[in-house]
Short mmCIF file of C-alpha atoms and ligand atoms in Angstrom, two decimals:
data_model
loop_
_atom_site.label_atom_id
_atom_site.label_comp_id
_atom_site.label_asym_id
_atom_site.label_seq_id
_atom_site.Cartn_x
_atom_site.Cartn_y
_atom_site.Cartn_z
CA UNK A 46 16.33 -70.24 105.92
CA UNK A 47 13.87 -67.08 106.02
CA UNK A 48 10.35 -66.84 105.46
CA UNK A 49 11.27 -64.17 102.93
CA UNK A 50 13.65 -62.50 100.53
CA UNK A 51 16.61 -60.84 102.14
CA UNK A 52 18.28 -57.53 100.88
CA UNK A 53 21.90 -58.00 100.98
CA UNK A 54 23.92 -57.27 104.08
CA UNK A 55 24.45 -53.16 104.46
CA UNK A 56 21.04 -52.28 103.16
CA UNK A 57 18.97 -52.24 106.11
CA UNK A 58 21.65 -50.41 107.61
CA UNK A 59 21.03 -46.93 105.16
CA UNK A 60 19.33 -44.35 106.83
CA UNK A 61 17.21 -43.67 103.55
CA UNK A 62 18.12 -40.18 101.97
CA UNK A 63 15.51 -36.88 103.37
CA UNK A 64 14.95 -34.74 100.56
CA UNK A 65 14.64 -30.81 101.44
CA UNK A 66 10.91 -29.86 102.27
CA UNK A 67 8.94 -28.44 99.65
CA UNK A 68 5.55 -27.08 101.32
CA UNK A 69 4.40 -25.10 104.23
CA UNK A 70 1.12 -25.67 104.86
CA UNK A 71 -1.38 -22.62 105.26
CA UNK A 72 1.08 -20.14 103.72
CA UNK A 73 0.11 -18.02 100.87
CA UNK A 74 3.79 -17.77 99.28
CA UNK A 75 6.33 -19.99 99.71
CA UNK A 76 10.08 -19.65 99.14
CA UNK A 77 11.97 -23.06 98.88
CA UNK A 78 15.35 -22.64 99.94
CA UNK A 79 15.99 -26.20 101.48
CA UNK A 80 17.31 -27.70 98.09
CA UNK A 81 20.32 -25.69 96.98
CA UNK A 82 17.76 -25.13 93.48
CA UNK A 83 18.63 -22.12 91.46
CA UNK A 84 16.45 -19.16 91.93
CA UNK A 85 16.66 -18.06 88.87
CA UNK A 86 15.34 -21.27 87.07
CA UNK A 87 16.62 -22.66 84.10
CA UNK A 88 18.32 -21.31 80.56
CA UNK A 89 15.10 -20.45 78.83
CA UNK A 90 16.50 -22.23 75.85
CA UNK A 91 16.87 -25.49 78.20
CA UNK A 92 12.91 -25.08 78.99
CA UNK A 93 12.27 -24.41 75.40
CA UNK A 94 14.48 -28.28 73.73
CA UNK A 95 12.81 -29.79 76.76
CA UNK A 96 9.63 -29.17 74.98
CA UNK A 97 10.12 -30.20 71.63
CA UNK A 98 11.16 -33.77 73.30
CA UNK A 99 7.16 -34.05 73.82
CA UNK A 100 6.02 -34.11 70.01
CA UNK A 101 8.78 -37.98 69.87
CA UNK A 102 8.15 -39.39 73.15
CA UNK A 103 7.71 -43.03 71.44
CA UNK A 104 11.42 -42.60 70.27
CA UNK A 105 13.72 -44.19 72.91
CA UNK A 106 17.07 -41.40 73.87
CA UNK A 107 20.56 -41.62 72.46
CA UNK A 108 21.17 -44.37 74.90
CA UNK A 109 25.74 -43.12 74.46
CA UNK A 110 24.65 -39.29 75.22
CA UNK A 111 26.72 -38.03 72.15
CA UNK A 112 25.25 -34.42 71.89
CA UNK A 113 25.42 -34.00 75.16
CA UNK A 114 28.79 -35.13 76.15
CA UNK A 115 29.84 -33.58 73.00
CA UNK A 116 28.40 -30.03 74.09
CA UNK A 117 30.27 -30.71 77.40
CA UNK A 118 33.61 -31.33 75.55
CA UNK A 119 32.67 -28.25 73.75
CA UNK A 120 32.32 -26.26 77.18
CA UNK A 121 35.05 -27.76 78.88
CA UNK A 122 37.77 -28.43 76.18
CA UNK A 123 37.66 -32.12 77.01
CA UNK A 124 37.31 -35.11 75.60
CA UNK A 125 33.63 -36.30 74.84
CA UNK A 126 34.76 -39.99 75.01
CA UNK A 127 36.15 -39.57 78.42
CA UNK A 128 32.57 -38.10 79.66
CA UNK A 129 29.82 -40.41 81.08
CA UNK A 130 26.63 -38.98 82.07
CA UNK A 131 23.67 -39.96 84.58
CA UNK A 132 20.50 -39.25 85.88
CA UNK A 133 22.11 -36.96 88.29
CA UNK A 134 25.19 -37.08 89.95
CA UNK A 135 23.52 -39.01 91.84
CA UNK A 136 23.42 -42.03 89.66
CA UNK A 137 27.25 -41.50 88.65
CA UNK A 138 27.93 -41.60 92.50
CA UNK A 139 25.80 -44.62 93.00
CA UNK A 140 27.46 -46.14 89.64
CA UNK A 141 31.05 -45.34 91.09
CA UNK A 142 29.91 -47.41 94.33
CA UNK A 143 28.61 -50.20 92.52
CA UNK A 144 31.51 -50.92 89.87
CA UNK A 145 34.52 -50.49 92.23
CA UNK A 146 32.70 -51.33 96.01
CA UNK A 147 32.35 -55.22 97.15
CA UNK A 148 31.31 -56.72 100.39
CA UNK A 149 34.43 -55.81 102.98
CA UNK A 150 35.70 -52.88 101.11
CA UNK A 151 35.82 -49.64 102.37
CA UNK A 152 34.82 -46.42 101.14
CA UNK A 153 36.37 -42.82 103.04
CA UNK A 154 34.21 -39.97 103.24
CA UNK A 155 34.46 -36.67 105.72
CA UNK A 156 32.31 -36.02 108.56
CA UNK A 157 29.73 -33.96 107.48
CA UNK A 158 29.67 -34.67 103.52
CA UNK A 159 27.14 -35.21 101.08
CA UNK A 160 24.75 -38.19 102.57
CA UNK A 161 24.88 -39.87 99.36
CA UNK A 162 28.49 -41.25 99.93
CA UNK A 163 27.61 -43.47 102.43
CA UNK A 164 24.40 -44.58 100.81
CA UNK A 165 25.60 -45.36 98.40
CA UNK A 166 28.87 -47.15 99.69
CA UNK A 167 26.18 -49.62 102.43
CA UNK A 168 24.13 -50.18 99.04
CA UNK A 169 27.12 -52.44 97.91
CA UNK A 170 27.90 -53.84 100.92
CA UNK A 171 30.96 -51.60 101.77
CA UNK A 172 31.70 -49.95 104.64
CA UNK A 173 31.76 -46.18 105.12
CA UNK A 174 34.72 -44.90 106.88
CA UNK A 175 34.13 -41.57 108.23
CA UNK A 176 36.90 -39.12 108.28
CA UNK A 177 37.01 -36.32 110.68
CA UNK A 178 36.85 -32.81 109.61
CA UNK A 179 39.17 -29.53 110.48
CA UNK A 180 36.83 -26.11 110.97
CA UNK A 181 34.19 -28.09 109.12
CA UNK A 182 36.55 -28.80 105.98
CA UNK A 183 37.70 -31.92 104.86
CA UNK A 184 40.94 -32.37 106.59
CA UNK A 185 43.77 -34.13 103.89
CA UNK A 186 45.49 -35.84 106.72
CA UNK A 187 42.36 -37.18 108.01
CA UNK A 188 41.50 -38.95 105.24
CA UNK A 189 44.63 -39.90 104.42
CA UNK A 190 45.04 -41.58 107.71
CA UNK A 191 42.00 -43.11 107.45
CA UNK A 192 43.09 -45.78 104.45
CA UNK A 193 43.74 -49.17 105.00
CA UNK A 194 44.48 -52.09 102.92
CA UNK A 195 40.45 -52.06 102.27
CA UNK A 196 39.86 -48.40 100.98
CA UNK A 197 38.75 -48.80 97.09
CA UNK A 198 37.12 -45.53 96.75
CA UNK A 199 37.54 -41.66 98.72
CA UNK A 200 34.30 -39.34 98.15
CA UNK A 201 35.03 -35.81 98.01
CA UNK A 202 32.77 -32.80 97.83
CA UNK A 203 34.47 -29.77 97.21
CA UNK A 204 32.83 -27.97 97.65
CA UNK A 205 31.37 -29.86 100.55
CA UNK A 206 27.44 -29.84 101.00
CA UNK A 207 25.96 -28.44 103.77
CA UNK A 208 28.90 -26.71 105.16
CA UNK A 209 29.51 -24.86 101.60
CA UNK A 210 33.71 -25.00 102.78
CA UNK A 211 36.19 -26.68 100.11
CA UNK A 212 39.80 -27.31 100.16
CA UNK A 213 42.53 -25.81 97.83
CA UNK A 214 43.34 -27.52 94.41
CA UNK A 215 47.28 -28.03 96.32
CA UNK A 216 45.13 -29.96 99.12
CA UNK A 217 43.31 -31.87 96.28
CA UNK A 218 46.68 -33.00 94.91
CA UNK A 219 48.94 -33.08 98.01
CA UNK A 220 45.46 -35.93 98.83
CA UNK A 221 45.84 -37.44 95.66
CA UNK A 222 49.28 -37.80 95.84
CA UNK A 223 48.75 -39.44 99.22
CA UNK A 224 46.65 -42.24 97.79
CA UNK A 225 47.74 -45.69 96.89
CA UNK A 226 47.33 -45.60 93.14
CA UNK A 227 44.14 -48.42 93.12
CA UNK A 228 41.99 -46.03 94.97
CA UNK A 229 39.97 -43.77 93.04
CA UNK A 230 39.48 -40.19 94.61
CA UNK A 231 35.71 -39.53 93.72
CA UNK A 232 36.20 -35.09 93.35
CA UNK A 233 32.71 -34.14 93.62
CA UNK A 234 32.04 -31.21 92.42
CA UNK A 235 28.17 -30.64 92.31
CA UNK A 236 28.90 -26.15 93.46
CA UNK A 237 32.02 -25.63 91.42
CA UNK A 238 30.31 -23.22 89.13
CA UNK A 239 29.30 -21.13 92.13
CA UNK A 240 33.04 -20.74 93.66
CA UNK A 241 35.36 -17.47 93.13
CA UNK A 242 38.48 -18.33 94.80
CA UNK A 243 41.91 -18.60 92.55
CA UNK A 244 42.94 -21.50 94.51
CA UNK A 245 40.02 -23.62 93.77
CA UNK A 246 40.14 -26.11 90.72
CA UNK A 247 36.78 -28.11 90.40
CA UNK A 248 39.58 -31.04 89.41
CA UNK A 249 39.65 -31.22 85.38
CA UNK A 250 43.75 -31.57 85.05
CA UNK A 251 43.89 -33.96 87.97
CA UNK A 252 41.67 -36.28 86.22
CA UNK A 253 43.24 -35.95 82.91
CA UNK A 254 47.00 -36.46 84.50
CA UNK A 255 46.06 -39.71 86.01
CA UNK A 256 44.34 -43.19 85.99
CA UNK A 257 42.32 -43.19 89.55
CA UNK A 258 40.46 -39.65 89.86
CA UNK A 259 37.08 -38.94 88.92
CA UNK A 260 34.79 -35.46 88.79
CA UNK A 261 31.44 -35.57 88.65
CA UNK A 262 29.14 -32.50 87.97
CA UNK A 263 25.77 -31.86 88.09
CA UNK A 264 23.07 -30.32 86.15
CA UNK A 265 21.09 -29.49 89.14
CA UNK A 266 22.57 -26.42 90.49
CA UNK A 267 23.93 -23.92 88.43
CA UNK A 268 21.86 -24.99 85.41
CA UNK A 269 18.36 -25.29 87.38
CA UNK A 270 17.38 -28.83 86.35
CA UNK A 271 16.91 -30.93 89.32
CA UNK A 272 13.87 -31.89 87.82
CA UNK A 273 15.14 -33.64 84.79
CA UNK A 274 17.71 -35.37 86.73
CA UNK A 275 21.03 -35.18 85.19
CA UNK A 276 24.74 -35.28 85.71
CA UNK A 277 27.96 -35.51 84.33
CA UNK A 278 31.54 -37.30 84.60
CA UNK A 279 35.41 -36.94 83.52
CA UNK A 280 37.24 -39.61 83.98
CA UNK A 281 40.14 -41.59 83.33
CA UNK A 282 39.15 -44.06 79.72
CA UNK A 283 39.46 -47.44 81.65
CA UNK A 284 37.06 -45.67 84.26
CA UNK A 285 34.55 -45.25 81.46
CA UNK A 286 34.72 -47.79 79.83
CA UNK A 287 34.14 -50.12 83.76
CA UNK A 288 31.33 -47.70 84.36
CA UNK A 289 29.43 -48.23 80.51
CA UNK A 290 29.22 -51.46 81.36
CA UNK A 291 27.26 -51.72 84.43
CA UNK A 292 24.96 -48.40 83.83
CA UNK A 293 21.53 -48.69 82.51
CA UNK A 294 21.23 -48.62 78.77
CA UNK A 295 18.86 -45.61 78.34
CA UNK A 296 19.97 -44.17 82.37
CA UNK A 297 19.72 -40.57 80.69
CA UNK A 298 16.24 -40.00 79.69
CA UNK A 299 15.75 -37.73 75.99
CA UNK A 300 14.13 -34.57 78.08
CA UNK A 301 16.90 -33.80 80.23
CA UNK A 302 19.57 -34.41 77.02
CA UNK A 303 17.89 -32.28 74.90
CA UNK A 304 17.63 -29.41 77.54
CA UNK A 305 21.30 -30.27 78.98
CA UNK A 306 22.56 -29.69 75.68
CA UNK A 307 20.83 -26.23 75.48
CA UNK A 308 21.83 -25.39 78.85
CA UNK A 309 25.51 -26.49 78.89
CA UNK A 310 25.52 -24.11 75.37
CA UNK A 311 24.06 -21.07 77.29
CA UNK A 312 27.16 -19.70 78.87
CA UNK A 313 25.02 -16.01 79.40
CA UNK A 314 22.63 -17.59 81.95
CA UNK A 315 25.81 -19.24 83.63
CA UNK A 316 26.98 -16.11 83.90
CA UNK A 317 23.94 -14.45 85.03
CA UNK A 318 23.37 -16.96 87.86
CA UNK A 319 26.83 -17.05 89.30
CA UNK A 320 26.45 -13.02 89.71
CA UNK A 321 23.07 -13.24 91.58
CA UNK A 322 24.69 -15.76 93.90
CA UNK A 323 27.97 -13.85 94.30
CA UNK A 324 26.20 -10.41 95.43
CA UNK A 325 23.37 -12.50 97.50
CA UNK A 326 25.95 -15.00 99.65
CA UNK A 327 27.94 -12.05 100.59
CA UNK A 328 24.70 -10.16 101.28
CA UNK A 329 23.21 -12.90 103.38
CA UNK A 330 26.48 -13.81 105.31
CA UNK A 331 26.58 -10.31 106.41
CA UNK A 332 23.63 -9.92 107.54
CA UNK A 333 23.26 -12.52 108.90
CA UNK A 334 26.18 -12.11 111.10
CA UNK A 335 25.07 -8.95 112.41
CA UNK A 336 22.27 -10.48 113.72
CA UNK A 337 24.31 -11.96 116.07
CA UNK A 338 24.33 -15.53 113.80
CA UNK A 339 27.52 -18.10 112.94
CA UNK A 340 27.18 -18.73 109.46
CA UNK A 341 29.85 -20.89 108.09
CA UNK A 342 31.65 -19.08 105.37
CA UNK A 343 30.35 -20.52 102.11
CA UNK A 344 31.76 -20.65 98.70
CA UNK A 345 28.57 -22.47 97.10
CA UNK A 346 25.01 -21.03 96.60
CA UNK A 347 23.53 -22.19 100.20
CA UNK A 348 24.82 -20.71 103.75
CA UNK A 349 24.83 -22.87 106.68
CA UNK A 350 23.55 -20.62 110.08
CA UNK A 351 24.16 -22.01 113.26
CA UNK A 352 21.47 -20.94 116.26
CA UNK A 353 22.16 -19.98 119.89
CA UNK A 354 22.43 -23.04 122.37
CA UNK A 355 19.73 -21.09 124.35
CA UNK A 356 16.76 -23.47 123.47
CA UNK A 357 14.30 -20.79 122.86
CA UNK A 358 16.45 -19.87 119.24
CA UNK A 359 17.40 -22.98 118.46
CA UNK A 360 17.46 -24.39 114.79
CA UNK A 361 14.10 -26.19 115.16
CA UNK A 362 12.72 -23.02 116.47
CA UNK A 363 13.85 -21.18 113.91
CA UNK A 364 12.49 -23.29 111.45
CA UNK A 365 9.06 -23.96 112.51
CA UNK A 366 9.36 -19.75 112.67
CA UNK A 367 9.94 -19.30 109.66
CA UNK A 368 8.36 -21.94 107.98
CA UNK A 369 5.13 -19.95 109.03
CA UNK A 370 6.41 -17.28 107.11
CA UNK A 371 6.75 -19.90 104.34
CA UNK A 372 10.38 -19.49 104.37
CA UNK A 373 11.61 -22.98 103.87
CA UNK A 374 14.78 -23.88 104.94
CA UNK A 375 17.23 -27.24 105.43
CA UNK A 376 17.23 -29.21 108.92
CA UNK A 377 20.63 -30.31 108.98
CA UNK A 378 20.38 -32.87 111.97
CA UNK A 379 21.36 -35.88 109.75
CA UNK A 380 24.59 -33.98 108.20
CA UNK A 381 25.60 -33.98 112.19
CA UNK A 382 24.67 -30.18 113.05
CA UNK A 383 21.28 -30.10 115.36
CA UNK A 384 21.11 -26.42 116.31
CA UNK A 385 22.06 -25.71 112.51
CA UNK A 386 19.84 -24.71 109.59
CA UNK A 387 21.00 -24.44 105.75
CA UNK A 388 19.81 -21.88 103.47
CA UNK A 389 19.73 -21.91 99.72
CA UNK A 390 20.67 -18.57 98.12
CA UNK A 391 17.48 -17.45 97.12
CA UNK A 392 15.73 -14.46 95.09
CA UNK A 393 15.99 -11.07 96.81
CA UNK A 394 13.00 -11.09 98.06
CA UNK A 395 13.54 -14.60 99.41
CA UNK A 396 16.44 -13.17 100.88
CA UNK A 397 15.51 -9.91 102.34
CA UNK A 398 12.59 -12.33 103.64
CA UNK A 399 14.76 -14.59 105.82
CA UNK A 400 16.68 -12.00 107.79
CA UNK A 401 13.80 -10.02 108.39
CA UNK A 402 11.97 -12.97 109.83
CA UNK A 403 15.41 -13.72 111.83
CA UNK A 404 15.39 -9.88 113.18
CA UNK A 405 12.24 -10.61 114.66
CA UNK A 406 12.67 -14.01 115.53
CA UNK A 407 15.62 -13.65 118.00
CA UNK A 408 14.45 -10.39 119.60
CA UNK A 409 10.87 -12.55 120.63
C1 PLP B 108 27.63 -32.36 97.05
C2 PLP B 108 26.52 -32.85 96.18
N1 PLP B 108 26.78 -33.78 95.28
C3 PLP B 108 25.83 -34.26 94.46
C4 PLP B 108 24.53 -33.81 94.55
C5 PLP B 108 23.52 -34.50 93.71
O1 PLP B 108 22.98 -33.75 92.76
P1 PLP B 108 22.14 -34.40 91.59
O2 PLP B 108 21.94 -35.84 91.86
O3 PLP B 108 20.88 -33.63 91.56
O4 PLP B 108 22.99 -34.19 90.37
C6 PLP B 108 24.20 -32.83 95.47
C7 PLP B 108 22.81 -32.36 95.59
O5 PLP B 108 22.36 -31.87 96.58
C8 PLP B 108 25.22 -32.34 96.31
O6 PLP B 108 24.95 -31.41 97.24
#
């Protein structure tokens, strides 16, 4: 007996989830560039449906999504009834964990990926398994090695936040192929939009050619609405239909619909976005690198700079630095990289910004 309620086994264990900073205090302009947030904001037509959802805010949303995971279809060529979608990827991710993760199971995710995983893998009461990396990229074998009788679920992002690497759609299947068929392979694929390599697949035909992968995406990123909160899944019909049952009714709120639908339609601003971050990633990792910097090569919209061991340009350095230049960027200590700092791809200002500061930074 306890003198008070208990939370389940596992959940004192989380390390709760540090969002990016979002001030710097005494600093006229700030840049955020801790968040992976588009610079470039939203579709204008998003900002404009998320409006007219003020003048019916008594009317509860369409608690099944249909516009929305009809406009998705639409995008994607798939099928709307094989879509679920969340507040966030977030909540899909956490809704993966909590309708196929029990006490004892396990739940496979690589060193340094997205924090969420293994949040929301102790929120159940299953165990993270961490699998080790190769050159900061999820390593096939590694995970594959790492299954055991207990494994119910393998988290993927690819690409992988903070590093920004990813792994071939032939790794994605030689993994899946790998897999004992009860274990659903989790592709999460929050940047996709963002990458330009041939080899990549975000994971569309693996889902639809088998009964134990899921994709989720996010509207967060490319479409510039972290604020609304919202997300999206593909997956297999019996995966569906488990998750309907155990997410909230209403867990996509009539706002972030409304301007999901107008985003997901506005394929110019897609566009648009993907071509700031394509000439600003290279731009950065360049410089960047001639200042004497490791950046990990990125295919997403953030960069992940690694500092000299010499203590006096170290990551924390460098970030109290430039955070009195109000640039803001990521402390990656929790994601396992100390002397490391992320970077969101910002405006060009932003951008010239940050490696001007750095110039000056490493020569003091
Ligand atoms: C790899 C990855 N997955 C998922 C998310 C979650 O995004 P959201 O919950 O905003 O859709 C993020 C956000 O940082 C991410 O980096």
């Amino acid at each position: 007996m306890t003198s008070r309620p208990q939370p389940r086994p596992g959940v004192l264990d989380i390390a709760p989830y540090v969002p990016g900073k979002s001030s710097a205090p005494g600093v006229a302009k700030v840049f955020k560039l801790s968040s992976n947030e588009t610079p470039l904001g939203p579709s204008p037509k998003a900002i404009e449906a998320y409006r007219a959802v003020g003048a019916h805010l008594e009317d509860y949303p369409d608690g099944a999504a249909g516009d929305l995971r009809e406009a998705i279809g639409a995008a994607f060529g798939l099928d709307p009834a094989r879509i679920i979608c969340g507040a966030g990827s977030d909540d899909l991710l956490n809704l993966i964990a909590r309708t196929y993760l029990a006490d004892g199971d396990e739940a496979i995710h690589t060193t340094h990926g997205f924090l969420v995983y293994p949040i929301a893998t102790r929120g159940t009461g299953a165990k993270p398994v961490v699998a080790a990396e190769m050159d900061y990229t999820a390593d096939v074998d590694a995970i594959l090695a790492a299954v055991t009788p207990r494994t119910k679920v393998v988290f993927l992002a690819n690409p992988n936040n903070p590093t920004g690497t990813y792994i071939s759609f032939e790794e994605v299947k030689r993994l899946h192929a790998g897999l004992p068929p009860h274990v659903l392979l989790v592709l999460d694929a929050a940047y996709a939009e963002y990458v330009r390599r041939n080899d990549y697949e975000a994971g569309i035909e693996l889902v639809s050619n088998s009964q134990n992968v899921v994709m989720t995406r996010t509207f967060s990123k490319i479409h510039g609405l972290g604020g609304v909160r919202l997300g999206w899944a593909y997956a297999p019909a019996h995966v569906v239909d488990a998750l309907n049952r155990v997410r909230g009714p209403f867990n996509v709120n009539a706002a972030a619909i409304e301007a999901g639908v107008a985003a997901m339609r506005d394929r110019a601003h897609v566009e648009h976005t993907v071509a700031h971050n394509e000439q600003w990633l290279a731009w950065l990792t360049e410089e960047l690198t001639r200042l004497g910097l490791r950046v990990t090569p990125s295919v997403g919209n953030f960069i992940l700079i690694h500092f000299p061991e010499d203590g006096k340009h170290s990551a924390a350095a460098a970030d109290d630095y430039l955070g009195e230049r109000g640039y803001i960027l990521r402390r990656v200590a929790g994601y396992g990289f100390p002397n490391a700092l992320r970077m969101t791809v910002g405006t060009e200002e932003a951008n010239r910004g940050v490696v001007a500061a750095l110039t000056e930074f490493l020569k003091s």
